[in-house]
Amino acid sequence: MGLTARVTTRGPSAEELAGPDAATHLAALRAQGPVVRVDAVGGWLVTGYAAAVEVMRDAEAFTVDDPRFSTGRVVGPSMLSTDGAEHRRHRRPFAAAYRPSRVEQRHATATRALADDLLARVTPGGGADLRPALAGPLSVQVMARVLDLVDVDADTVLGWYAALVDAVSDLSAGRTPGPAADAAMTQLAEQLRHSTGHDSVLRGAGATLSPAEVVSDAAVMLFGGIETSEGMILNAVSHLLGQPGVLDLVRDDAGAATAVVEESLRLEPAAAVVDRYATRDVSLHGAAVARGDLLRVSLAAANRDPEVFADPDRFDPHRPRLRDQLAFARGPHTCLAMDLARLEARVAVQAVAALPGVRLVRAEPPTGLVFRKPGRVEVAWETATSGPAR
Ligand code: HEM
């Protein structure tokens, strides 16, 4: 192990890593090594593809099960905060509902209808910011449908989400959270009590999980699928309209939306970082990681590792091995709902591509350290009365 291995890099600040030029800073860090200590993020930053996959696959050496992981303290033990046999017990009851064939069969038509309905509301206006018009509400409505939350409106779900995010931030900053998160979990539990329709992904989970555990896992699904999906859709639409030739590609062949989404996820993974805690001293690609150290796996950096993706900063939906991108992580915690997420993004891309004369007015660059998304994606299109979009 090299003597430099535990030397802290001065590196970029947290603001720079959360800013619009994060990829440049991450590339500079990767040039120093695939695993470097960065004080600004409070631990090791894993920027190399091979090291990232190794960490995410080895849950024995690199666990999520640590009291510092504040989401677990807010929603209770769930698949997101456990490892090993306990993790399998939490995850297994839901796996079948999220298989690709089941997702297509149960959710494709409904998701398309939700997207069409949202766009129909703004179509006469000839333009909109697609964050509040499409990406935000579609993400919430899909999850409400998947969990069979029939009596809950989108604002209520977003209110719960905000309460949980605040509580996680409070705990991470050493503050005691207020009662709002507990109240949100209680209300979610109450709503889920009615969620026994045959389409709910929770159906049958009570056979091996307690009622409280089902609620915790449902909360992880509900809240894991909102901000991430919103960011993913906005990034995909920005690439659709902002990259040369991509709109024509999707208009000529709607199926090309699948590759466009995958390449968009590679360049801008909406969940850019996942955290793990070392359970023992370990040498990782030359870095001397000590037991208890925090490892922050930068999916955004790994997805631009030139060892795996040639010319990594270029948007190229024709590149080989598109599915090797890591936006949905790897190993036991691979996103449970990645095929549902892909479906949402594909549907959104196809629906936007179908708007007559659609063009990008302004897309803000994605920002954020963990969740990365553009603040606004303004788009214009032709209407029956307006003629060509200006
Ligand atoms: C339909 C929407 C979604 C739902 C319901 C959902 C749900 C979940 C769940 C339940 C997990 C935990 C799996 C486990 O720990 O075993 C997870 C993990 C993950 N999801 Fe998703 N997800 C959604 C969309 C997304 C999107 C759009 C992204 C990124 C573009 C994403 C990225 C991830 C990542 C990176 C993990 C791994 C977390 C870790 O390893 O610590 N998810 N997701």
CSV table of C-alpha atoms and ligand atoms in Angstrom, one decimal:
chain,number,residue,atom,x,y,z
A,1,MET,CA,0.0,0.0,0.0
A,2,GLY,CA,1.5,3.3,-1.0
A,3,LEU,CA,2.3,5.9,1.6
A,4,THR,CA,0.3,8.5,-0.2
A,5,ALA,CA,-2.8,6.3,0.1
A,6,ARG,CA,-4.3,8.1,3.1
A,7,VAL,CA,-3.2,11.6,2.1
A,8,THR,CA,-6.2,13.8,1.9
A,9,THR,CA,-6.6,15.5,-1.5
A,10,ARG,CA,-7.3,19.2,-1.3
A,11,GLY,CA,-9.7,18.6,-4.1
A,12,PRO,CA,-12.8,20.4,-5.0
A,13,SER,CA,-15.3,21.9,-2.5
A,14,ALA,CA,-18.7,20.3,-1.9
A,15,GLU,CA,-20.2,23.3,-3.8
A,16,GLU,CA,-18.0,22.6,-6.8
A,17,LEU,CA,-19.0,18.9,-6.8
A,18,ALA,CA,-22.6,19.9,-6.6
A,19,GLY,CA,-22.3,22.6,-9.3
A,20,PRO,CA,-22.7,22.5,-13.0
A,21,ASP,CA,-19.1,21.7,-13.7
A,22,ALA,CA,-19.0,18.6,-11.4
A,23,ALA,CA,-17.8,16.3,-14.2
A,24,THR,CA,-14.7,18.4,-14.7
A,25,HIS,CA,-13.8,18.2,-11.0
A,26,LEU,CA,-14.6,14.5,-10.9
A,27,ALA,CA,-12.4,13.8,-13.9
A,28,ALA,CA,-9.5,15.7,-12.1
A,29,LEU,CA,-10.0,13.6,-9.0
A,30,ARG,CA,-10.1,10.4,-11.1
A,31,ALA,CA,-6.8,11.4,-12.6
A,32,GLN,CA,-5.3,11.2,-9.1
A,33,GLY,CA,-6.7,7.7,-8.5
A,34,PRO,CA,-9.9,5.7,-8.6
A,35,VAL,CA,-10.4,6.1,-4.8
A,36,VAL,CA,-9.3,9.4,-3.2
A,37,ARG,CA,-9.9,11.0,0.2
A,38,VAL,CA,-11.9,14.2,-0.2
A,39,ASP,CA,-12.5,16.1,3.0
A,40,ALA,CA,-15.3,18.1,1.4
A,41,VAL,CA,-17.4,15.0,1.2
A,42,GLY,CA,-16.4,13.6,4.5
A,43,GLY,CA,-14.7,10.4,3.3
A,44,TRP,CA,-13.4,8.6,0.3
A,45,LEU,CA,-14.7,9.5,-3.1
A,46,VAL,CA,-14.8,6.5,-5.5
A,47,THR,CA,-14.5,7.8,-9.0
A,48,GLY,CA,-13.2,4.8,-11.0
A,49,TYR,CA,-15.7,2.4,-12.6
A,50,ALA,CA,-14.0,-0.9,-11.5
A,51,ALA,CA,-13.6,0.3,-7.9
A,52,ALA,CA,-17.2,1.6,-7.8
A,53,VAL,CA,-18.6,-1.8,-8.9
A,54,GLU,CA,-16.4,-3.6,-6.5
A,55,VAL,CA,-17.6,-1.5,-3.5
A,56,MET,CA,-21.3,-1.8,-4.5
A,57,ARG,CA,-21.0,-5.6,-5.0
A,58,ASP,CA,-19.3,-6.4,-1.7
A,59,ALA,CA,-21.8,-5.7,1.0
A,60,GLU,CA,-19.8,-7.6,3.6
A,61,ALA,CA,-16.9,-5.2,3.3
A,62,PHE,CA,-18.9,-2.1,2.4
A,63,THR,CA,-22.3,-1.9,4.1
A,64,VAL,CA,-25.2,0.5,4.1
A,65,ASP,CA,-26.1,-0.7,7.6
A,66,ASP,CA,-24.6,2.0,9.8
A,67,PRO,CA,-26.2,4.4,12.3
A,68,ARG,CA,-24.8,7.4,10.3
A,69,PHE,CA,-27.1,6.5,7.4
A,70,SER,CA,-29.9,8.9,8.5
A,71,THR,CA,-32.6,7.7,6.1
A,72,GLY,CA,-32.8,4.4,8.0
A,73,ARG,CA,-33.4,6.4,11.2
A,74,VAL,CA,-36.2,8.4,9.7
A,75,VAL,CA,-38.2,5.7,7.8
A,76,GLY,CA,-37.2,2.7,10.0
A,77,PRO,CA,-35.2,-0.4,8.8
A,78,SER,CA,-35.9,-1.2,5.2
A,79,MET,CA,-34.1,-2.8,2.2
A,80,LEU,CA,-32.2,0.5,1.7
A,81,SER,CA,-30.6,0.4,5.2
A,82,THR,CA,-29.9,-3.4,5.7
A,83,ASP,CA,-27.5,-5.9,4.2
A,84,GLY,CA,-27.2,-9.7,4.0
A,85,ALA,CA,-30.1,-11.9,5.0
A,86,GLU,CA,-32.0,-9.1,6.5
A,87,HIS,CA,-31.8,-7.1,3.3
A,88,ARG,CA,-33.0,-10.2,1.3
A,89,ARG,CA,-35.9,-10.5,3.6
A,90,HIS,CA,-36.9,-6.9,3.0
A,91,ARG,CA,-36.4,-6.9,-0.8
A,92,ARG,CA,-37.6,-10.3,-1.9
A,93,PRO,CA,-41.4,-9.8,-1.4
A,94,PHE,CA,-41.3,-7.0,-4.0
A,95,ALA,CA,-39.0,-8.3,-6.6
A,96,ALA,CA,-41.5,-10.0,-8.8
A,97,ALA,CA,-43.7,-6.9,-9.1
A,98,TYR,CA,-40.7,-4.9,-10.6
A,99,ARG,CA,-39.6,-7.5,-13.1
A,100,PRO,CA,-39.3,-6.0,-16.6
A,101,SER,CA,-42.1,-8.1,-18.1
A,102,ARG,CA,-44.5,-7.3,-15.3
A,103,VAL,CA,-43.6,-3.6,-15.4
A,104,GLU,CA,-44.4,-3.5,-19.1
A,105,GLN,CA,-47.6,-5.4,-18.8
A,106,ARG,CA,-49.0,-3.5,-15.8
A,107,HIS,CA,-47.6,0.0,-16.1
A,108,ALA,CA,-46.8,0.8,-19.8
A,109,THR,CA,-50.3,1.8,-20.9
A,110,ALA,CA,-51.1,3.7,-17.7
A,111,THR,CA,-47.8,5.6,-17.6
A,112,ARG,CA,-48.3,6.7,-21.2
A,113,ALA,CA,-51.8,7.9,-20.4
A,114,LEU,CA,-50.6,9.8,-17.4
A,115,ALA,CA,-47.9,11.5,-19.5
A,116,ASP,CA,-50.3,12.3,-22.3
A,117,ASP,CA,-52.8,13.7,-19.9
A,118,LEU,CA,-50.2,16.0,-18.3
A,119,LEU,CA,-49.0,17.3,-21.6
A,120,ALA,CA,-52.5,17.8,-22.9
A,121,ARG,CA,-53.1,20.3,-20.1
A,122,VAL,CA,-50.2,22.5,-21.3
A,123,THR,CA,-50.4,21.8,-25.0
A,124,PRO,CA,-52.6,24.8,-25.9
A,125,GLY,CA,-50.2,27.2,-24.3
A,126,GLY,CA,-47.4,26.4,-26.8
A,127,GLY,CA,-44.7,26.0,-24.2
A,128,ALA,CA,-44.0,25.0,-20.6
A,129,ASP,CA,-41.3,24.4,-18.0
A,130,LEU,CA,-41.4,20.6,-18.1
A,131,ARG,CA,-40.4,20.2,-14.4
A,132,PRO,CA,-43.8,21.3,-12.9
A,133,ALA,CA,-45.7,20.4,-16.1
A,134,LEU,CA,-44.5,16.8,-16.7
A,135,ALA,CA,-41.5,15.4,-14.8
A,136,GLY,CA,-42.6,16.3,-11.2
A,137,PRO,CA,-46.2,15.2,-11.4
A,138,LEU,CA,-45.5,12.1,-13.5
A,139,SER,CA,-43.0,10.8,-11.0
A,140,VAL,CA,-45.5,11.2,-8.1
A,141,GLN,CA,-48.5,9.9,-10.0
A,142,VAL,CA,-46.7,6.8,-11.2
A,143,MET,CA,-45.6,5.9,-7.6
A,144,ALA,CA,-49.0,6.7,-6.2
A,145,ARG,CA,-50.5,4.3,-8.8
A,146,VAL,CA,-47.9,1.6,-8.2
A,147,LEU,CA,-48.5,1.7,-4.4
A,148,ASP,CA,-52.3,1.9,-5.0
A,149,LEU,CA,-52.5,5.2,-3.0
A,150,VAL,CA,-55.9,5.9,-4.5
A,151,ASP,CA,-57.1,8.7,-2.2
A,152,VAL,CA,-53.9,10.7,-2.0
A,153,ASP,CA,-53.2,13.8,-4.2
A,154,ALA,CA,-49.7,14.7,-5.4
A,155,ASP,CA,-49.3,17.7,-3.0
A,156,THR,CA,-49.9,15.4,0.0
A,157,VAL,CA,-47.2,13.0,-1.2
A,158,LEU,CA,-44.8,15.8,-1.9
A,159,GLY,CA,-45.5,17.2,1.6
A,160,TRP,CA,-44.6,13.8,3.1
A,161,TYR,CA,-41.5,13.7,1.0
A,162,ALA,CA,-40.4,17.2,2.1
A,163,ALA,CA,-40.9,16.2,5.8
A,164,LEU,CA,-38.7,13.2,5.4
A,165,VAL,CA,-36.0,15.0,3.5
A,166,ASP,CA,-36.0,17.7,6.2
A,167,ALA,CA,-35.6,15.1,8.9
A,168,VAL,CA,-32.8,13.3,7.1
A,169,SER,CA,-31.0,16.7,6.7
A,170,ASP,CA,-31.5,17.5,10.4
A,171,LEU,CA,-30.1,14.2,11.5
A,172,SER,CA,-27.1,14.5,9.1
A,173,ALA,CA,-26.4,18.0,10.6
A,174,GLY,CA,-26.7,16.7,14.2
A,175,ARG,CA,-30.0,18.4,14.8
A,176,THR,CA,-33.1,16.7,16.3
A,177,PRO,CA,-35.9,16.5,13.7
A,178,GLY,CA,-39.3,17.9,14.5
A,179,PRO,CA,-42.5,15.7,14.5
A,180,ALA,CA,-43.4,16.2,10.8
A,181,ALA,CA,-41.5,13.1,9.5
A,182,ASP,CA,-43.2,10.8,12.0
A,183,ALA,CA,-46.6,12.3,11.1
A,184,ALA,CA,-45.9,11.7,7.4
A,185,MET,CA,-45.0,8.1,8.1
A,186,THR,CA,-48.2,7.6,10.2
A,187,GLN,CA,-50.3,9.1,7.4
A,188,LEU,CA,-48.5,6.9,4.8
A,189,ALA,CA,-49.2,3.9,6.9
A,190,GLU,CA,-52.8,4.8,7.2
A,191,GLN,CA,-53.2,5.2,3.4
A,192,LEU,CA,-51.4,2.0,2.7
A,193,ARG,CA,-53.9,0.1,4.9
A,194,HIS,CA,-56.3,0.7,2.0
A,195,SER,CA,-53.7,-0.4,-0.5
A,196,THR,CA,-54.7,-4.0,-1.1
A,197,GLY,CA,-55.8,-3.7,-4.7
A,198,HIS,CA,-54.4,-6.5,-6.8
A,199,ASP,CA,-52.2,-4.1,-8.7
A,200,SER,CA,-50.3,-2.9,-5.6
A,201,VAL,CA,-46.7,-4.0,-5.4
A,202,LEU,CA,-47.2,-4.5,-1.7
A,203,ARG,CA,-49.6,-7.4,-2.1
A,204,GLY,CA,-48.4,-10.4,-0.3
A,205,ALA,CA,-45.5,-8.7,1.5
A,206,GLY,CA,-47.2,-9.1,4.9
A,207,ALA,CA,-46.4,-12.8,4.8
A,208,THR,CA,-42.8,-12.2,5.7
A,209,LEU,CA,-42.6,-8.6,6.9
A,210,SER,CA,-44.4,-6.9,9.8
A,211,PRO,CA,-46.9,-4.1,9.0
A,212,ALA,CA,-44.3,-1.5,10.1
A,213,GLU,CA,-41.7,-3.1,7.9
A,214,VAL,CA,-44.0,-3.0,4.9
A,215,VAL,CA,-44.6,0.7,5.5
A,216,SER,CA,-40.8,1.4,5.7
A,217,ASP,CA,-40.1,-0.5,2.5
A,218,ALA,CA,-43.1,1.3,0.8
A,219,ALA,CA,-41.7,4.6,2.0
A,220,VAL,CA,-38.3,3.8,0.4
A,221,MET,CA,-40.1,3.0,-2.9
A,222,LEU,CA,-42.3,6.0,-2.8
A,223,PHE,CA,-39.6,8.5,-1.9
A,224,GLY,CA,-36.9,6.7,-3.8
A,225,GLY,CA,-39.0,7.2,-6.9
A,226,ILE,CA,-39.8,10.9,-6.8
A,227,GLU,CA,-36.8,13.1,-7.0
A,228,THR,CA,-34.7,10.6,-8.9
A,229,SER,CA,-37.4,10.0,-11.5
A,230,GLU,CA,-38.0,13.8,-11.9
A,231,GLY,CA,-34.3,14.4,-12.5
A,232,MET,CA,-34.0,11.4,-14.8
A,233,ILE,CA,-36.9,12.6,-17.0
A,234,LEU,CA,-35.6,16.2,-17.1
A,235,ASN,CA,-32.1,15.1,-18.0
A,236,ALA,CA,-33.4,12.8,-20.7
A,237,VAL,CA,-35.6,15.5,-22.2
A,238,SER,CA,-32.7,18.0,-22.1
A,239,HIS,CA,-30.6,15.5,-24.0
A,240,LEU,CA,-33.4,14.7,-26.5
A,241,LEU,CA,-33.8,18.4,-27.4
A,242,GLY,CA,-30.4,19.7,-26.7
A,243,GLN,CA,-28.1,17.2,-28.5
A,244,PRO,CA,-27.9,17.3,-32.3
A,245,GLY,CA,-29.8,14.7,-34.2
A,246,VAL,CA,-31.4,13.0,-31.2
A,247,LEU,CA,-34.9,14.3,-31.7
A,248,ASP,CA,-34.9,13.1,-35.4
A,249,LEU,CA,-33.6,9.8,-34.2
A,250,VAL,CA,-36.6,9.3,-31.8
A,251,ARG,CA,-39.0,10.6,-34.4
A,252,ASP,CA,-37.8,8.2,-37.0
A,253,ASP,CA,-37.9,5.3,-34.5
A,254,ALA,CA,-39.7,5.7,-31.2
A,255,GLY,CA,-37.8,2.6,-30.0
A,256,ALA,CA,-34.6,4.7,-30.1
A,257,ALA,CA,-35.9,6.4,-26.9
A,258,THR,CA,-34.6,3.4,-25.0
A,259,ALA,CA,-31.0,4.1,-26.0
A,260,VAL,CA,-31.4,7.9,-25.5
A,261,VAL,CA,-32.6,7.3,-21.9
A,262,GLU,CA,-29.8,4.9,-21.2
A,263,GLU,CA,-27.1,7.3,-22.5
A,264,SER,CA,-28.7,10.2,-20.6
A,265,LEU,CA,-28.6,8.1,-17.4
A,266,ARG,CA,-24.9,7.5,-18.1
A,267,LEU,CA,-24.0,11.1,-18.6
A,268,GLU,CA,-26.2,12.5,-15.8
A,269,PRO,CA,-27.3,9.9,-13.3
A,270,ALA,CA,-30.0,11.5,-11.3
A,271,ALA,CA,-28.8,9.9,-8.1
A,272,ALA,CA,-25.1,10.7,-8.5
A,273,VAL,CA,-23.7,9.3,-5.3
A,274,VAL,CA,-24.3,6.2,-3.1
A,275,ASP,CA,-22.8,5.8,0.4
A,276,ARG,CA,-21.2,2.8,2.0
A,277,TYR,CA,-19.3,2.2,5.3
A,278,ALA,CA,-16.2,0.0,5.5
A,279,THR,CA,-16.7,-2.9,7.9
A,280,ARG,CA,-13.0,-3.6,8.1
A,281,ASP,CA,-9.6,-2.2,7.1
A,282,VAL,CA,-9.2,-2.9,3.4
A,283,SER,CA,-6.9,-1.9,0.5
A,284,LEU,CA,-9.1,-0.7,-2.3
A,285,HIS,CA,-7.3,0.1,-5.6
A,286,GLY,CA,-4.4,1.5,-3.6
A,287,ALA,CA,-6.4,3.3,-1.0
A,288,ALA,CA,-5.9,2.3,2.6
A,289,VAL,CA,-9.6,2.4,3.7
A,290,ALA,CA,-10.0,2.0,7.5
A,291,ARG,CA,-12.9,0.2,9.3
A,292,GLY,CA,-15.7,2.7,9.8
A,293,ASP,CA,-14.6,5.0,6.9
A,294,LEU,CA,-17.3,6.5,4.7
A,295,LEU,CA,-17.0,5.7,1.0
A,296,ARG,CA,-19.0,7.8,-1.4
A,297,VAL,CA,-19.3,6.1,-4.7
A,298,SER,CA,-19.7,8.7,-7.4
A,299,LEU,CA,-21.9,7.0,-10.1
A,300,ALA,CA,-21.5,10.2,-12.1
A,301,ALA,CA,-17.7,9.8,-12.1
A,302,ALA,CA,-17.7,6.1,-12.8
A,303,ASN,CA,-20.1,6.6,-15.7
A,304,ARG,CA,-17.5,8.8,-17.4
A,305,ASP,CA,-14.5,6.6,-16.7
A,306,PRO,CA,-12.7,6.5,-20.1
A,307,GLU,CA,-11.4,3.0,-19.3
A,308,VAL,CA,-15.0,1.8,-19.9
A,309,PHE,CA,-16.7,4.5,-22.0
A,310,ALA,CA,-14.6,6.0,-24.9
A,311,ASP,CA,-14.9,9.8,-25.3
A,312,PRO,CA,-17.0,9.7,-22.1
A,313,ASP,CA,-18.2,13.3,-22.2
A,314,ARG,CA,-19.9,12.9,-25.5
A,315,PHE,CA,-23.6,12.0,-25.7
A,316,ASP,CA,-23.8,9.0,-28.0
A,317,PRO,CA,-26.9,6.8,-27.9
A,318,HIS,CA,-25.2,4.5,-30.4
A,319,ARG,CA,-22.2,3.6,-28.2
A,320,PRO,CA,-21.7,0.0,-27.3
A,321,ARG,CA,-22.5,-1.4,-23.8
A,322,LEU,CA,-25.0,1.3,-23.0
A,323,ARG,CA,-26.4,-0.9,-20.2
A,324,ASP,CA,-23.1,-0.9,-18.4
A,325,GLN,CA,-23.9,2.5,-17.1
A,326,LEU,CA,-24.2,2.6,-13.3
A,327,ALA,CA,-27.1,5.1,-12.7
A,328,PHE,CA,-29.1,2.3,-11.0
A,329,ALA,CA,-26.1,1.1,-9.0
A,330,ARG,CA,-24.9,-2.5,-8.9
A,331,GLY,CA,-24.9,-5.4,-6.4
A,332,PRO,CA,-27.6,-6.2,-3.8
A,333,HIS,CA,-28.9,-2.7,-3.7
A,334,THR,CA,-29.4,-2.3,-7.5
A,335,CYS,CA,-32.4,-0.1,-7.9
A,336,LEU,CA,-35.4,-2.3,-7.3
A,337,ALA,CA,-37.5,-0.3,-9.8
A,338,MET,CA,-35.0,0.5,-12.5
A,339,ASP,CA,-37.3,-0.9,-15.3
A,340,LEU,CA,-40.2,1.1,-14.1
A,341,ALA,CA,-37.9,4.2,-14.0
A,342,ARG,CA,-36.7,3.4,-17.5
A,343,LEU,CA,-40.3,3.1,-18.7
A,344,GLU,CA,-41.2,6.5,-17.2
A,345,ALA,CA,-38.3,8.2,-18.9
A,346,ARG,CA,-38.9,6.4,-22.3
A,347,VAL,CA,-42.6,7.4,-22.2
A,348,ALA,CA,-41.8,11.0,-21.4
A,349,VAL,CA,-39.2,11.2,-24.1
A,350,GLN,CA,-41.6,9.8,-26.7
A,351,ALA,CA,-44.4,12.1,-25.6
A,352,VAL,CA,-42.2,15.2,-25.8
A,353,ALA,CA,-40.8,14.1,-29.2
A,354,ALA,CA,-44.3,13.8,-30.5
A,355,LEU,CA,-45.2,17.5,-29.8
A,356,PRO,CA,-45.3,19.3,-33.1
A,357,GLY,CA,-42.3,21.5,-33.8
A,358,VAL,CA,-41.0,21.0,-30.3
A,359,ARG,CA,-37.8,22.8,-29.4
A,360,LEU,CA,-35.7,23.6,-26.3
A,361,VAL,CA,-36.0,27.2,-25.1
A,362,ARG,CA,-33.7,26.9,-22.1
A,363,ALA,CA,-32.4,24.0,-20.0
A,364,GLU,CA,-30.6,24.9,-16.8
A,365,PRO,CA,-27.6,22.6,-16.2
A,366,PRO,CA,-28.1,19.8,-13.6
A,367,THR,CA,-26.9,20.6,-10.2
A,368,GLY,CA,-26.7,18.8,-6.8
A,369,LEU,CA,-24.3,16.6,-5.0
A,370,VAL,CA,-26.4,13.5,-4.5
A,371,PHE,CA,-29.6,14.2,-6.5
A,372,ARG,CA,-28.7,16.1,-9.7
A,373,LYS,CA,-31.3,17.7,-11.8
A,374,PRO,CA,-31.9,20.9,-13.8
A,375,GLY,CA,-34.0,23.6,-12.1
A,376,ARG,CA,-35.9,24.4,-15.3
A,377,VAL,CA,-36.3,22.8,-18.7
A,378,GLU,CA,-38.3,25.2,-20.8
A,379,VAL,CA,-39.7,23.9,-24.1
A,380,ALA,CA,-41.9,25.4,-26.8
A,381,TRP,CA,-44.0,23.8,-29.6
A,382,GLU,CA,-46.5,24.7,-32.3
A,383,THR,CA,-50.1,24.9,-31.5
A,384,ALA,CA,-53.1,25.0,-34.0
A,385,THR,CA,-53.2,28.8,-33.7
A,386,SER,CA,-49.6,29.8,-33.0
A,387,GLY,CA,-47.8,28.1,-35.9
A,388,PRO,CA,-44.1,27.3,-35.6
A,389,ALA,CA,-42.7,27.5,-32.0
A,390,ARG,CA,-40.6,30.6,-31.5
B,1,HEM,C1,-39.9,4.3,-10.2
B,1,HEM,C2,-39.1,5.0,-9.5
B,1,HEM,C3,-38.1,4.4,-8.5
B,1,HEM,C4,-38.3,3.6,-7.4
B,1,HEM,C5,-39.7,3.1,-6.9
B,1,HEM,C6,-37.0,3.2,-6.9
B,1,HEM,C7,-36.9,2.4,-5.8
B,1,HEM,C8,-35.7,2.0,-5.3
B,1,HEM,C9,-35.5,1.2,-4.1
B,1,HEM,C10,-36.6,0.6,-3.3
B,1,HEM,C11,-34.2,1.0,-3.9
B,1,HEM,C12,-33.5,0.3,-2.8
B,1,HEM,C13,-33.1,-1.1,-3.2
B,1,HEM,C14,-32.3,-1.8,-2.2
B,1,HEM,O1,-31.7,-1.2,-1.3
B,1,HEM,O2,-32.3,-3.1,-2.2
B,1,HEM,C15,-33.5,1.8,-4.9
B,1,HEM,C16,-32.1,1.9,-5.0
B,1,HEM,C17,-31.5,2.8,-5.9
B,1,HEM,N1,-32.2,3.5,-6.9
B,1,HEM,FE1,-34.1,3.6,-7.3
B,1,HEM,N2,-36.1,3.8,-7.6
B,1,HEM,C18,-36.7,4.5,-8.6
B,1,HEM,C19,-36.1,5.3,-9.5
B,1,HEM,C20,-34.7,5.5,-9.6
B,1,HEM,C21,-34.1,6.4,-10.5
B,1,HEM,C22,-34.7,7.2,-11.6
B,1,HEM,C23,-32.7,6.4,-10.2
B,1,HEM,C24,-31.6,7.1,-10.9
B,1,HEM,C25,-31.6,7.6,-12.1
B,1,HEM,C26,-32.6,5.5,-9.1
B,1,HEM,C27,-31.3,5.1,-8.5
B,1,HEM,C28,-31.2,4.2,-7.5
B,1,HEM,C29,-29.9,3.9,-6.9
B,1,HEM,C30,-28.6,4.5,-7.4
B,1,HEM,C31,-30.1,3.0,-5.9
B,1,HEM,C32,-29.1,2.3,-5.1
B,1,HEM,C33,-28.9,3.0,-3.7
B,1,HEM,C34,-27.8,2.4,-3.0
B,1,HEM,O3,-27.1,1.5,-3.5
B,1,HEM,O4,-27.5,2.9,-1.9
B,1,HEM,N3,-33.8,5.0,-8.7
B,1,HEM,N4,-34.4,2.4,-5.7
